Amino acid sequence: DAGITQSPRYKITETGRQVTLMCHQTWSHSYMFWYRQDLGHGLRLIYYSAAADITDKGEVPDGYVVSRSKTENFPLTLESATRSQTSVYFCASRGPGYNEQFFGPGTRLTVL
Amino acid sequence: AQRVTQPEKLLSVFKGAPVELKCNYSYSGSPELFWYVQYSRQRLQLLLRHISRESIKGFTADLNKGETSFHLKKPFAQEEDSAMYYCALSRLGGYNKLIFGAGTRLAVHP
């Protein structure tokens, strides 16, 4: 199925555990993004990537790690989850020369 | 500082009433402004962008550089317009970051 997908859709974990959220897109878009959505803050950019092996920090990168070994995948890892990282995480992608971002369905993460 | 402000968390109107969702921004440079919408249980999607000067689902938005605003308007609200609306900006002509406002929830009552 074409498009942008995220897995898992829901995740509950405990403080201190490592968690990886997956993002996969089938458009071969160059750019990919990770946002977190929190009440009162809207969406805030965590990390983005312009191409495979090229990543850069966004507005709220602390506590997160990303990698991009393949164009279609952009996993987000919480190395040691904290309660403040409880949020809904959205992945997005866009093609070059075009400003519209296409969003995944989101992953709701709860850190106990 | 680059910032998008949506002053209303919730806007509640009756069906057929006019709607205006406010968006103000601060940006040093030439911005491109967007409205994204998230319907219940659906993913975030682009509604419109100022550079296209289009009307989508009856919504329009005009960029007012003097007032640094990009308000979203619709003359007659429909129940299916109920959703979360986010205003966002980026640098004009190619960028890597979208800056979102906190969002406004529009509730249209029958």
CSV table of C-alpha atoms in Angstrom, one decimal:
chain,number,residue,atom,x,y,z
A,1,ASP,CA,0.0,0.0,0.0
A,2,ALA,CA,1.5,3.3,-1.1
A,3,GLY,CA,2.0,6.2,1.2
A,4,ILE,CA,3.5,6.8,4.6
A,5,THR,CA,3.0,4.4,7.5
A,6,GLN,CA,4.0,4.4,11.1
A,7,SER,CA,4.4,1.5,13.5
A,8,PRO,CA,3.4,0.8,16.2
A,9,ARG,CA,0.3,2.9,16.3
A,10,TYR,CA,0.1,2.6,20.1
A,11,LYS,CA,2.9,1.9,22.5
A,12,ILE,CA,3.1,1.8,26.3
A,13,THR,CA,6.5,1.6,27.9
A,14,GLU,CA,8.2,2.3,31.2
A,15,THR,CA,10.6,5.1,32.2
A,16,GLY,CA,14.2,4.2,31.2
A,17,ARG,CA,13.4,1.8,28.4
A,18,GLN,CA,14.5,2.2,24.9
A,19,VAL,CA,11.8,2.6,22.3
A,20,THR,CA,12.0,2.8,18.5
A,21,LEU,CA,9.2,4.3,16.4
A,22,MET,CA,9.2,3.3,12.8
A,23,CYS,CA,8.3,5.4,9.7
A,24,HIS,CA,8.2,4.1,6.2
A,25,GLN,CA,7.3,5.9,2.9
A,26,THR,CA,6.8,4.5,-0.5
A,27,TRP,CA,7.2,7.7,-2.6
A,28,SER,CA,11.0,7.9,-2.5
A,29,HIS,CA,10.6,11.4,-1.0
A,30,SER,CA,13.9,13.0,-0.1
A,31,TYR,CA,12.8,14.7,3.0
A,32,MET,CA,11.4,13.1,6.1
A,33,PHE,CA,10.4,14.6,9.5
A,34,TRP,CA,9.5,13.6,13.0
A,35,TYR,CA,7.1,15.8,15.1
A,36,ARG,CA,5.6,15.4,18.5
A,37,GLN,CA,2.1,16.7,19.1
A,38,ASP,CA,1.2,18.0,22.6
A,39,LEU,CA,-1.8,19.9,23.8
A,40,GLY,CA,-1.1,23.6,23.8
A,41,HIS,CA,2.0,23.2,21.7
A,42,GLY,CA,0.7,22.0,18.4
A,43,LEU,CA,3.3,20.1,16.4
A,44,ARG,CA,7.0,20.6,17.2
A,45,LEU,CA,9.8,19.3,15.0
A,46,ILE,CA,12.1,16.8,16.6
A,47,TYR,CA,14.4,15.8,13.7
A,48,TYR,CA,14.4,15.9,10.0
A,49,SER,CA,16.4,14.4,7.2
A,50,ALA,CA,17.1,15.7,3.7
A,51,ALA,CA,18.3,12.4,2.3
A,52,ALA,CA,19.8,9.0,3.4
A,53,ASP,CA,22.5,9.5,5.9
A,54,ILE,CA,21.7,13.3,6.3
A,55,THR,CA,19.9,14.3,9.4
A,56,ASP,CA,19.5,17.4,11.5
A,57,LYS,CA,18.0,18.6,14.7
A,58,GLY,CA,14.7,20.4,14.9
A,59,GLU,CA,13.2,22.4,17.7
A,60,VAL,CA,13.0,19.6,20.4
A,61,PRO,CA,15.7,17.0,19.7
A,62,ASP,CA,16.9,16.2,23.3
A,63,GLY,CA,16.3,12.6,24.3
A,64,TYR,CA,15.8,11.4,20.7
A,65,VAL,CA,18.0,9.7,18.1
A,66,VAL,CA,17.3,9.2,14.4
A,67,SER,CA,19.0,7.4,11.6
A,68,ARG,CA,18.3,7.2,7.9
A,69,SER,CA,20.2,4.4,6.2
A,70,LYS,CA,17.6,3.9,3.5
A,71,THR,CA,15.5,6.7,1.8
A,72,GLU,CA,12.2,5.0,2.7
A,73,ASN,CA,12.8,4.5,6.4
A,74,PHE,CA,13.3,7.1,9.2
A,75,PRO,CA,13.2,5.5,12.6
A,76,LEU,CA,13.0,7.5,15.8
A,77,THR,CA,14.6,6.1,19.0
A,78,LEU,CA,14.0,7.2,22.5
A,79,GLU,CA,17.2,5.9,24.2
A,80,SER,CA,15.9,6.2,27.7
A,81,ALA,CA,12.2,7.1,27.8
A,82,THR,CA,10.9,9.7,30.2
A,83,ARG,CA,7.3,10.6,31.2
A,84,SER,CA,7.7,13.9,29.4
A,85,GLN,CA,8.1,12.0,26.2
A,86,THR,CA,4.5,10.8,26.4
A,87,SER,CA,3.0,12.3,23.3
A,88,VAL,CA,1.7,11.6,19.8
A,89,TYR,CA,4.4,11.3,17.3
A,90,PHE,CA,4.0,12.1,13.6
A,91,CYS,CA,6.2,11.3,10.8
A,92,ALA,CA,6.0,13.2,7.5
A,93,SER,CA,7.7,13.3,4.1
A,94,ARG,CA,7.9,15.6,1.2
A,95,GLY,CA,9.5,15.6,-2.3
A,96,PRO,CA,12.1,18.1,-3.4
A,97,GLY,CA,11.0,21.5,-4.6
A,98,TYR,CA,7.6,21.1,-3.1
A,99,ASN,CA,6.5,22.5,0.3
A,100,GLU,CA,3.6,20.2,1.1
A,101,GLN,CA,4.4,17.6,3.8
A,102,PHE,CA,2.5,14.3,3.9
A,103,PHE,CA,1.8,13.0,7.3
A,104,GLY,CA,1.6,9.5,8.7
A,105,PRO,CA,-1.2,8.3,11.0
A,106,GLY,CA,0.7,8.9,14.2
A,107,THR,CA,2.0,6.8,17.1
A,108,ARG,CA,0.5,7.4,20.5
A,109,LEU,CA,3.3,6.7,23.0
A,110,THR,CA,2.7,6.5,26.8
A,111,VAL,CA,5.6,6.4,29.1
A,112,LEU,CA,4.7,5.2,32.6
B,1,ALA,CA,11.9,34.8,16.7
B,2,GLN,CA,9.9,32.7,14.3
B,3,ARG,CA,6.5,32.0,15.7
B,4,VAL,CA,2.9,31.1,14.8
B,5,THR,CA,0.1,32.1,17.2
B,6,GLN,CA,-3.4,30.8,17.1
B,7,PRO,CA,-5.1,32.7,19.9
B,8,GLU,CA,-8.2,30.5,20.1
B,9,LYS,CA,-8.0,26.9,21.4
B,10,LEU,CA,-11.7,26.3,20.6
B,11,LEU,CA,-14.1,28.0,18.3
B,12,SER,CA,-17.7,26.9,18.5
B,13,VAL,CA,-20.3,27.9,15.9
B,14,PHE,CA,-23.6,26.8,14.6
B,15,LYS,CA,-24.1,25.3,11.1
B,16,GLY,CA,-24.4,28.1,8.5
B,17,ALA,CA,-22.6,30.7,10.6
B,18,PRO,CA,-19.4,32.4,9.3
B,19,VAL,CA,-16.1,31.1,10.6
B,20,GLU,CA,-12.8,32.8,11.0
B,21,LEU,CA,-9.9,31.0,12.6
B,22,LYS,CA,-7.1,33.4,13.5
B,23,CYS,CA,-3.4,33.0,12.8
B,24,ASN,CA,-0.7,35.5,13.4
B,25,TYR,CA,2.9,35.0,12.7
B,26,SER,CA,6.3,36.6,13.3
B,27,TYR,CA,9.1,35.8,10.8
B,28,SER,CA,12.2,37.6,9.7
B,29,GLY,CA,12.1,37.1,6.0
B,30,SER,CA,9.6,35.9,3.4
B,31,PRO,CA,7.4,33.2,4.7
B,32,GLU,CA,5.1,30.7,3.1
B,33,LEU,CA,1.9,30.1,5.1
B,34,PHE,CA,-0.2,27.0,5.3
B,35,TRP,CA,-3.3,25.7,6.9
B,36,TYR,CA,-3.4,22.0,7.9
B,37,VAL,CA,-6.5,20.2,9.1
B,38,GLN,CA,-6.9,17.1,11.2
B,39,TYR,CA,-10.3,15.5,11.1
B,40,SER,CA,-11.3,13.0,13.9
B,41,ARG,CA,-9.3,9.8,13.6
B,42,GLN,CA,-7.6,11.0,10.4
B,43,ARG,CA,-4.1,12.1,9.6
B,44,LEU,CA,-3.0,15.7,9.3
B,45,GLN,CA,-3.4,17.0,5.8
B,46,LEU,CA,-2.8,20.2,3.9
B,47,LEU,CA,-5.9,22.4,3.5
B,48,LEU,CA,-4.5,25.3,1.6
B,49,ARG,CA,-1.4,27.4,1.1
B,50,HIS,CA,-1.2,31.2,0.6
B,51,ILE,CA,0.9,30.9,-2.5
B,52,SER,CA,-1.8,29.1,-4.3
B,53,ARG,CA,-4.5,31.6,-3.5
B,54,GLU,CA,-7.1,28.9,-3.8
B,55,SER,CA,-10.3,28.0,-2.1
B,56,ILE,CA,-10.6,24.5,-0.7
B,57,LYS,CA,-13.9,23.1,0.7
B,58,GLY,CA,-15.1,26.7,0.8
B,59,PHE,CA,-12.2,27.9,3.0
B,60,THR,CA,-10.0,30.8,2.0
B,61,ALA,CA,-7.1,32.6,3.6
B,62,ASP,CA,-5.4,35.8,2.7
B,63,LEU,CA,-1.9,36.6,3.7
B,64,ASN,CA,-1.8,40.1,5.3
B,65,LYS,CA,1.9,41.1,5.5
B,66,GLY,CA,1.1,44.4,7.2
B,67,GLU,CA,-0.8,42.7,10.1
B,68,THR,CA,1.3,39.5,9.8
B,69,SER,CA,-1.8,37.4,9.7
B,70,PHE,CA,-3.2,34.5,7.7
B,71,HIS,CA,-6.7,34.0,9.0
B,72,LEU,CA,-8.8,31.1,7.7
B,73,LYS,CA,-12.4,32.0,6.7
B,74,LYS,CA,-15.5,30.3,5.5
B,75,PRO,CA,-18.8,32.1,5.0
B,76,PHE,CA,-21.1,29.2,6.0
B,77,ALA,CA,-19.8,26.5,8.3
B,78,GLN,CA,-20.8,22.9,7.9
B,79,GLU,CA,-20.9,20.1,10.5
B,80,GLU,CA,-18.2,18.2,8.5
B,81,ASP,CA,-15.8,21.2,9.0
B,82,SER,CA,-15.5,20.2,12.7
B,83,ALA,CA,-11.8,19.4,13.1
B,84,MET,CA,-8.5,20.6,14.5
B,85,TYR,CA,-6.9,23.3,12.3
B,86,TYR,CA,-3.2,24.2,12.4
B,87,CYS,CA,-1.6,27.3,10.9
B,88,ALA,CA,2.0,26.8,9.9
B,89,LEU,CA,4.8,28.7,8.2
B,90,SER,CA,8.1,28.0,6.4
B,91,ARG,CA,10.7,29.9,4.6
B,92,LEU,CA,9.5,30.8,1.1
B,93,GLY,CA,10.9,28.9,-1.8
B,94,GLY,CA,12.3,25.8,-0.2
B,95,TYR,CA,12.8,24.9,3.4
B,96,ASN,CA,13.3,22.1,5.9
B,97,LYS,CA,11.2,23.2,8.8
B,98,LEU,CA,7.5,23.9,9.3
B,99,ILE,CA,6.6,25.9,12.3
B,100,PHE,CA,3.2,25.1,13.6
B,101,GLY,CA,0.8,27.0,15.8
B,102,ALA,CA,-0.9,25.3,18.8
B,103,GLY,CA,-4.0,24.7,16.8
B,104,THR,CA,-7.7,25.6,17.0
B,105,ARG,CA,-10.4,23.1,17.4
B,106,LEU,CA,-13.5,24.1,15.4
B,107,ALA,CA,-16.8,22.6,16.5
B,108,VAL,CA,-19.8,23.2,14.3
B,109,HIS,CA,-23.1,22.4,15.9
B,110,PRO,CA,-26.3,21.6,14.1
